[in-house]
Coordinates of C-alpha atoms in Angstrom, one line a residue:
X1 CA -11.9 -19.1 3.6
X2 CA -11.4 -15.5 4.5
X3 CA -11.3 -14.2 1.0
X4 CA -7.6 -13.2 1.4
X5 CA -5.4 -15.5 -0.6
X6 CA -5.5 -13.5 -3.8
X7 CA -4.1 -10.6 -1.9
X8 CA -1.0 -12.4 -0.8
X9 CA -0.5 -14.0 -4.2
X10 CA -0.7 -10.7 -6.0
X11 CA 1.6 -8.9 -3.5
X12 CA 4.5 -11.3 -4.4
X13 CA 4.2 -10.6 -8.1
X14 CA 3.7 -6.9 -8.7
X15 CA 3.5 -3.5 -6.8
X16 CA 0.1 -2.1 -6.5
X17 CA 1.1 1.1 -8.2
X18 CA 2.1 -0.8 -11.3
X19 CA -1.5 -1.6 -12.3
X20 CA -3.2 1.8 -11.8
X21 CA -4.3 3.8 -14.8
X22 CA -7.5 5.4 -16.1
X23 CA -8.7 2.6 -18.3
X24 CA -6.2 -0.1 -19.0
X25 CA -3.0 1.5 -20.3
X26 CA -0.4 3.8 -18.8
X27 CA -1.0 7.4 -19.8
X28 CA 1.6 8.8 -22.0
X29 CA 4.0 11.2 -20.3
X30 CA 6.8 13.5 -21.1
X31 CA 10.1 12.1 -22.2
X32 CA 11.9 15.0 -20.4
X33 CA 13.2 14.6 -16.9
X34 CA 10.9 17.0 -14.9
X35 CA 13.3 17.0 -11.9
X36 CA 16.3 18.3 -13.9
X37 CA 17.9 21.2 -12.1
X38 CA 14.7 21.8 -10.0
X39 CA 15.0 23.0 -6.4
X40 CA 15.9 20.2 -3.9
X41 CA 15.7 19.7 -0.2
X42 CA 17.4 17.0 1.8
X43 CA 17.4 15.7 5.3
X44 CA 21.2 16.0 5.4
X45 CA 24.3 16.1 3.2
X46 CA 27.6 14.4 3.9
X47 CA 29.5 17.5 2.7
X48 CA 29.1 20.8 0.7
X49 CA 30.2 18.9 -2.5
X50 CA 27.6 16.2 -2.1
X51 CA 24.4 18.3 -1.9
X52 CA 20.9 17.3 -3.1
X53 CA 21.3 19.5 -6.3
X54 CA 24.0 17.0 -7.5
X55 CA 21.3 14.3 -7.9
X56 CA 19.2 16.4 -10.3
X57 CA 21.9 18.1 -12.4
X58 CA 21.9 15.5 -15.1
X59 CA 25.6 14.7 -14.6
X60 CA 26.2 11.0 -14.0
X61 CA 29.5 11.7 -12.2
X62 CA 28.1 13.9 -9.5
X63 CA 25.9 12.7 -6.5
X64 CA 24.0 13.5 -3.4
X65 CA 25.1 11.7 -0.2
X66 CA 23.4 11.9 3.2
X67 CA 25.3 11.8 6.4
X68 CA 26.6 8.4 7.3
X69 CA 25.1 5.8 9.7
X70 CA 21.6 7.4 10.2
X71 CA 18.1 6.4 9.3
X72 CA 15.8 7.7 7.9
X73 CA 17.1 10.2 5.3
X74 CA 15.3 11.8 2.4
X75 CA 15.7 13.9 -0.8
X76 CA 12.8 16.0 -2.1
X77 CA 12.4 17.7 -5.5
X78 CA 10.0 20.6 -6.3
X79 CA 8.7 20.1 -9.8
X80 CA 7.3 23.6 -9.8
X81 CA 3.8 22.6 -10.9
X82 CA 1.1 20.1 -10.2
X83 CA 2.1 16.9 -12.1
X84 CA 0.8 13.5 -13.0
X85 CA 3.8 11.2 -12.3
X86 CA 4.2 7.9 -14.0
X87 CA 7.9 7.1 -13.7
X88 CA 10.8 7.7 -11.3
X89 CA 14.4 6.7 -12.1
X90 CA 16.9 6.4 -9.3
X91 CA 20.6 5.8 -9.9
X92 CA 22.3 4.7 -6.7
X93 CA 25.9 5.0 -5.7
X94 CA 27.4 2.2 -3.7
X95 CA 25.6 3.6 -0.6
X96 CA 22.1 2.5 -1.6
X97 CA 18.8 2.1 0.2
X98 CA 17.6 -1.4 1.1
X99 CA 14.3 -0.1 2.1
X100 CA 12.7 3.1 0.8
X101 CA 9.6 4.8 -0.4
X102 CA 8.8 7.2 -3.2
X103 CA 6.2 9.7 -2.2
X104 CA 4.3 12.6 -3.8
X105 CA 2.7 15.7 -2.3
X106 CA 0.8 18.7 -3.5
X107 CA 2.0 21.0 -0.6
X108 CA 5.3 19.5 0.6
X109 CA 3.9 18.5 3.9
X110 CA 1.2 15.8 3.4
X111 CA 2.6 12.8 1.5
X112 CA 1.2 9.8 -0.4
X113 CA 3.3 6.7 -1.0
X114 CA 3.4 5.6 -4.7
X115 CA 6.2 3.0 -4.4
X116 CA 7.8 1.1 -1.5
X117 CA 10.3 -1.7 -1.2
X118 CA 12.3 -3.4 1.5
X119 CA 14.4 -5.4 -1.0
X120 CA 16.5 -2.7 -2.7
X121 CA 19.8 -3.8 -4.2
X122 CA 21.3 -0.7 -5.5
X123 CA 22.2 0.0 -9.1
X124 CA 19.4 1.7 -11.1
X125 CA 15.7 1.5 -10.1
X126 CA 13.5 2.5 -13.0
X127 CA 10.1 2.6 -11.4
X128 CA 6.6 2.7 -13.0
X129 CA 4.4 4.6 -10.6
X130 CA 1.0 6.3 -10.5
X131 CA 1.1 9.5 -8.5
X132 CA 0.1 13.2 -8.4
X133 CA 1.7 16.3 -6.9
X134 CA 4.2 19.1 -7.1
X135 CA 6.8 17.5 -4.9
X136 CA 8.4 14.0 -5.1
X137 CA 10.4 12.6 -2.3
X138 CA 12.6 9.5 -1.9
X139 CA 12.6 8.5 1.8
X140 CA 15.2 5.9 2.8
X141 CA 14.4 3.9 5.9
X142 CA 17.0 1.2 5.9
X143 CA 20.5 1.6 4.5
X144 CA 22.1 -1.2 2.3
X145 CA 25.5 -0.4 3.7
X146 CA 27.0 1.1 6.9
X147 CA 27.4 4.4 5.2
X148 CA 24.5 6.7 4.2
X149 CA 22.3 7.1 1.1
X150 CA 23.7 8.4 -2.1
X151 CA 22.1 9.0 -5.5
X152 CA 23.9 9.9 -8.8
X153 CA 20.5 10.5 -10.4
X154 CA 17.0 11.3 -9.3
X155 CA 14.7 11.6 -12.3
X156 CA 10.9 12.2 -12.5
X157 CA 8.7 11.8 -15.6
X158 CA 5.1 12.5 -16.3
X159 CA 2.7 15.2 -17.4
X160 CA 3.5 18.6 -16.0
X161 CA 0.7 21.1 -15.4
X162 CA -2.0 18.5 -14.9
X163 CA -5.2 19.7 -13.4
X164 CA -5.5 19.3 -9.6
X165 CA -8.0 16.8 -8.4
X166 CA -10.6 18.1 -5.9
X167 CA -9.1 18.0 -2.4
X168 CA -10.6 15.5 0.0
X169 CA -12.7 17.4 2.4
X170 CA -11.5 17.8 6.0
X171 CA -12.5 14.9 8.2
X172 CA -13.2 12.6 5.2
X173 CA -9.7 11.0 4.9
X174 CA -9.4 7.3 5.8
X175 CA -5.9 7.9 7.2
X176 CA -7.4 9.8 10.1
X177 CA -6.8 7.3 13.0
X178 CA -10.5 7.1 14.0
X179 CA -11.5 6.5 10.3
X180 CA -8.8 3.9 9.8
X181 CA -10.0 2.1 12.9
X182 CA -13.5 2.0 11.4
X183 CA -12.1 0.6 8.1
X184 CA -10.3 -2.2 9.9
X185 CA -13.5 -3.0 11.9
X186 CA -15.6 -3.0 8.7
X187 CA -13.2 -5.4 6.9
X188 CA -13.0 -7.6 10.0
X189 CA -16.8 -7.9 10.1
X190 CA -16.7 -9.5 6.7
X191 CA -13.4 -11.5 7.0
X192 CA -13.7 -12.7 10.6
X193 CA -17.3 -12.1 11.7
X194 CA -16.0 -9.8 14.4
X195 CA -15.1 -6.2 14.8
X196 CA -12.0 -7.2 16.8
X197 CA -9.5 -7.1 14.0
X198 CA -6.6 -7.0 16.4
X199 CA -7.4 -10.6 17.5
X200 CA -6.1 -11.6 14.1
X201 CA -2.4 -10.9 14.7
X202 CA -2.2 -14.4 16.2
X203 CA -4.2 -16.2 13.5
X204 CA -2.4 -18.8 11.3
X205 CA -3.5 -21.9 9.5
X206 CA -3.4 -23.7 6.2
X207 CA -6.8 -23.2 4.7
X208 CA -6.1 -25.7 1.9
X209 CA -5.9 -23.2 -1.0
X210 CA -2.5 -24.2 -2.3
X211 CA -0.8 -21.2 -0.7
X212 CA 0.6 -22.8 2.4
X213 CA 0.0 -21.1 5.7
X214 CA -2.3 -18.0 5.9
X215 CA -1.8 -15.8 8.9
X216 CA -2.1 -12.3 10.4
X217 CA -4.3 -9.3 9.9
X218 CA -4.4 -9.4 6.1
X219 CA -3.8 -13.1 5.4
X220 CA 0.0 -13.2 4.7
X221 CA 0.8 -16.4 2.9
X222 CA 3.9 -18.6 3.1
X223 CA 3.5 -19.7 -0.5
X224 CA 3.1 -16.2 -2.1
X225 CA 5.9 -14.1 -0.6
X226 CA 4.2 -11.7 1.6
X227 CA 4.6 -13.8 4.8
X228 CA 8.3 -14.0 3.9
X229 CA 8.4 -10.2 3.5
X230 CA 6.7 -9.8 6.8
X231 CA 9.1 -12.0 8.7
X232 CA 12.1 -10.3 7.0
X233 CA 10.7 -6.9 8.1
X234 CA 10.1 -8.2 11.7
X235 CA 13.7 -9.4 11.7
X236 CA 15.0 -6.0 10.5
X237 CA 13.2 -4.5 13.4
X238 CA 14.1 -7.2 15.9
X239 CA 16.9 -9.5 14.7
X240 CA 16.6 -12.0 17.6
X241 CA 12.9 -12.7 17.2
X242 CA 11.4 -16.2 17.4
X243 CA 10.5 -16.4 13.7
X244 CA 13.9 -15.3 12.4
X245 CA 15.3 -18.9 12.3
X246 CA 12.5 -19.9 9.9
X247 CA 13.5 -17.4 7.2
X248 CA 15.5 -20.0 5.2
X249 CA 12.5 -22.3 5.2
X250 CA 10.1 -19.5 4.2
X251 CA 12.4 -18.7 1.3
X252 CA 12.5 -22.3 0.3
X253 CA 8.7 -22.9 0.4
X254 CA 7.9 -19.6 -1.3
X255 CA 5.8 -20.4 -4.4
X256 CA 4.5 -23.6 -3.1
X257 CA 2.1 -25.1 -0.5
X258 CA 4.9 -26.9 1.3
X259 CA 5.3 -26.9 5.1
X260 CA 8.9 -28.1 4.8
X261 CA 11.0 -26.7 7.6
X262 CA 7.9 -25.0 9.2
X263 CA 5.1 -27.2 10.6
X264 CA 3.7 -27.1 14.1
X265 CA 6.9 -25.5 15.5
X266 CA 6.5 -22.6 13.2
X267 CA 2.8 -22.2 14.1
X268 CA 3.7 -22.2 17.8
X269 CA 6.4 -19.6 17.2
X270 CA 3.9 -17.4 15.3
X271 CA 1.6 -17.5 18.2
X272 CA 4.5 -16.5 20.5
X273 CA 5.5 -13.7 18.2
X274 CA 1.9 -12.3 18.1
X275 CA 2.4 -11.4 21.8
X276 CA 5.3 -9.1 20.8
X277 CA 4.4 -5.5 20.0
X278 CA 7.2 -5.4 17.5
X279 CA 5.6 -8.2 15.5
X280 CA 2.2 -6.6 15.6
X281 CA 3.9 -3.4 14.4
X282 CA 5.5 -5.3 11.6
X283 CA 2.1 -6.6 10.5
X284 CA 0.7 -3.1 10.6
X285 CA 3.7 -1.8 8.5
X286 CA 3.3 -4.4 5.8
X287 CA -0.5 -4.0 5.7
X288 CA 0.0 -0.2 5.2
X289 CA 3.0 -0.5 2.8
X290 CA 1.5 -3.0 0.4
X291 CA -2.3 -2.5 0.7
X292 CA -3.8 0.3 2.8
X293 CA -1.6 3.3 1.8
X294 CA -1.5 2.6 -1.9
X295 CA -5.3 2.0 -2.0
X296 CA -6.0 5.2 -0.1
X297 CA -3.6 7.2 -2.3
X298 CA -5.3 5.9 -5.5
X299 CA -8.7 6.8 -4.1
X300 CA -7.6 10.3 -3.1
X301 CA -6.1 10.8 -6.5
X302 CA -9.6 9.9 -7.9
X303 CA -11.0 12.6 -5.6
X304 CA -12.8 10.1 -3.3
X305 CA -13.7 10.7 0.3
X306 CA -13.5 8.2 3.1
X307 CA -16.2 5.8 1.9
X308 CA -14.6 5.6 -1.5
X309 CA -11.2 5.1 0.0
X310 CA -12.6 2.3 2.1
X311 CA -14.3 0.7 -1.0
X312 CA -10.9 0.6 -2.7
X313 CA -9.2 -0.9 0.3
X314 CA -11.8 -3.5 0.9
X315 CA -11.7 -4.5 -2.8
X316 CA -7.9 -5.0 -2.6
X317 CA -8.2 -7.0 0.5
X318 CA -10.6 -9.5 -1.1
X319 CA -9.6 -9.4 -4.8
X320 CA -5.9 -8.5 -4.8
X321 CA -4.3 -5.7 -6.8
X322 CA -3.9 -7.3 -10.2
X323 CA -5.2 -5.9 -13.4
X324 CA -7.3 -8.8 -14.6
X325 CA -11.1 -8.4 -14.6
X326 CA -11.7 -9.8 -11.1
X327 CA -8.8 -8.0 -9.4
X328 CA -8.8 -4.4 -8.1
X329 CA -7.3 -2.9 -11.3
X330 CA -9.8 -4.6 -13.5
X331 CA -12.7 -3.6 -11.3
X332 CA -11.6 0.0 -11.3
X333 CA -11.1 -0.1 -15.1
X334 CA -14.6 -1.4 -15.6
X335 CA -16.0 1.4 -13.3
X336 CA -14.2 4.0 -15.3
X337 CA -15.9 2.9 -18.5
X338 CA -19.2 3.6 -17.0
X339 CA -18.6 6.7 -14.8
X340 CA -16.0 9.4 -14.1
X341 CA -14.5 9.9 -10.7
X342 CA -14.5 13.4 -9.1
X343 CA -10.9 14.0 -10.3
X344 CA -12.2 13.8 -13.9
X345 CA -15.2 16.0 -13.1
X346 CA -17.7 13.2 -12.4
X347 CA -20.2 12.7 -9.6
X348 CA -18.8 10.9 -6.6
X349 CA -21.9 8.9 -5.8
X350 CA -22.5 7.9 -9.4
X351 CA -18.8 6.7 -9.7
X352 CA -19.0 4.7 -6.5
X353 CA -22.1 3.0 -7.6
X354 CA -20.3 2.1 -10.9
X355 CA -17.4 0.8 -8.9
X356 CA -19.5 -1.3 -6.6
X357 CA -21.5 -2.7 -9.6
X358 CA -18.2 -3.8 -11.1
X359 CA -17.1 -5.3 -7.9
X360 CA -20.3 -7.3 -7.4
X361 CA -19.9 -8.6 -10.9
X362 CA -16.4 -9.7 -10.1
X363 CA -17.4 -11.4 -6.9
X364 CA -20.1 -13.4 -8.6
X365 CA -17.6 -15.1 -10.8
X366 CA -16.0 -16.9 -7.9
X367 CA -17.9 -19.3 -5.6
X368 CA -15.9 -18.2 -2.6
X369 CA -17.0 -14.6 -3.1
X370 CA -20.5 -15.1 -4.4
X371 CA -22.1 -13.7 -1.2
X372 CA -22.0 -10.0 -2.0
X373 CA -23.5 -8.7 1.3
X374 CA -20.3 -6.9 2.3
X375 CA -21.2 -4.6 -0.6
X376 CA -25.0 -4.9 -0.7
X377 CA -25.8 -4.5 3.0
X378 CA -22.7 -2.6 4.0
X379 CA -21.1 -0.2 1.5
X380 CA -24.3 0.3 -0.5
X381 CA -26.1 1.2 2.8
X382 CA -23.6 4.0 3.5
X383 CA -23.7 5.2 0.0
X384 CA -27.5 5.3 -0.2
X385 CA -27.4 7.3 3.1
X386 CA -25.1 9.8 1.5
X387 CA -22.4 9.1 4.1
X388 CA -19.4 9.7 1.8
X389 CA -17.3 10.7 4.9
X390 CA -18.0 7.4 6.6
X391 CA -19.1 9.1 9.7
X392 CA -20.5 7.1 12.6
X393 CA -22.9 5.9 13.8
X394 CA -22.7 3.1 11.2
X395 CA -25.1 0.2 11.1
X396 CA -24.8 -2.7 8.6
X397 CA -25.1 -6.4 8.0
X398 CA -22.6 -8.9 6.6
X399 CA -23.8 -12.5 5.8
X400 CA -27.0 -11.6 7.7
X401 CA -25.2 -10.7 10.9
X402 CA -25.8 -7.1 12.3
X403 CA -23.0 -4.8 13.3
X404 CA -22.8 -1.2 14.5
X405 CA -20.2 1.4 15.3
X406 CA -21.5 4.3 17.4
X407 CA -20.2 7.8 17.3

């Protein structure tokens, strides 16, 4: 009903970063570990014999360990040159990260997330990613044990010396709080016929799509895993919350449209939880981790300003992040066959027109998405006006209804 179910379904299957490439296949990269014996910084070290350098020395018997009992902790490697990164391999000691992100940066201060998990289980994590930068950081946010974080190996693979994409111009980044608020209002105008996106924290219902309950600000679904992830994250933040007791039922119904163990009591508990700032923060966290941050990172890697970053995010909200023709990955692949993004020397407006053309074509294949006004009378309007920075005032229509955001 809200155009959201595909998002929840895809989130339970595959990380967003796993489907991003420049036309349908993962670009070939170096078979050499680019992090080997490179300079390392860490947030802490347990001792002088367990420093960050031990994680990149190629010796499987040596390791880095952070100080015990403290979150977050991080380890950062300087690759020495701008790099297209497509693989990160982490070999954990017993003190592993249950929740962590892998991030890239061109300057060591502004970071983009290329991988994130809250379900780490130690051992070896061999991750397919799509990122860009000189620096790579593993940021642990929840320990898997009572100790710290410890890595035997931190390996990075890709193409060293890649050309640097054009930097996003100042004030044209969707992560700016004011621009992010605009993005949320634009999506809400199409999804909820209202600019008040914060009213959706409390939303929950079964819309009859075979995915159980749909709820919250990005349509978390009980049948597709992302509602389970949300409640698990909420419980990590606040163990005694009103939804925690439904975790066994959510695990049981995952993959089905069943309400077993949930029902009206669960719906009532969701409404109660929505009054809790911690639950609202958990929804924000999961929206950012799974959808917003990766979408913006991909758009920035393509050299797109705020409008293009929003176009990517809005597409993932509606279509999900899969790589088939009607999901975000397929839409982007189609656009790349017709135009080059700025990161490849192309014209930004021409590329965004190609992306929106591909998106409209994908929307028209599904009856539920056949009204393309959120593109035609919203994003196309901004693009035609040359408003690549997505600066207010903004005036648009969705489904014939007018909206505006003043400066």
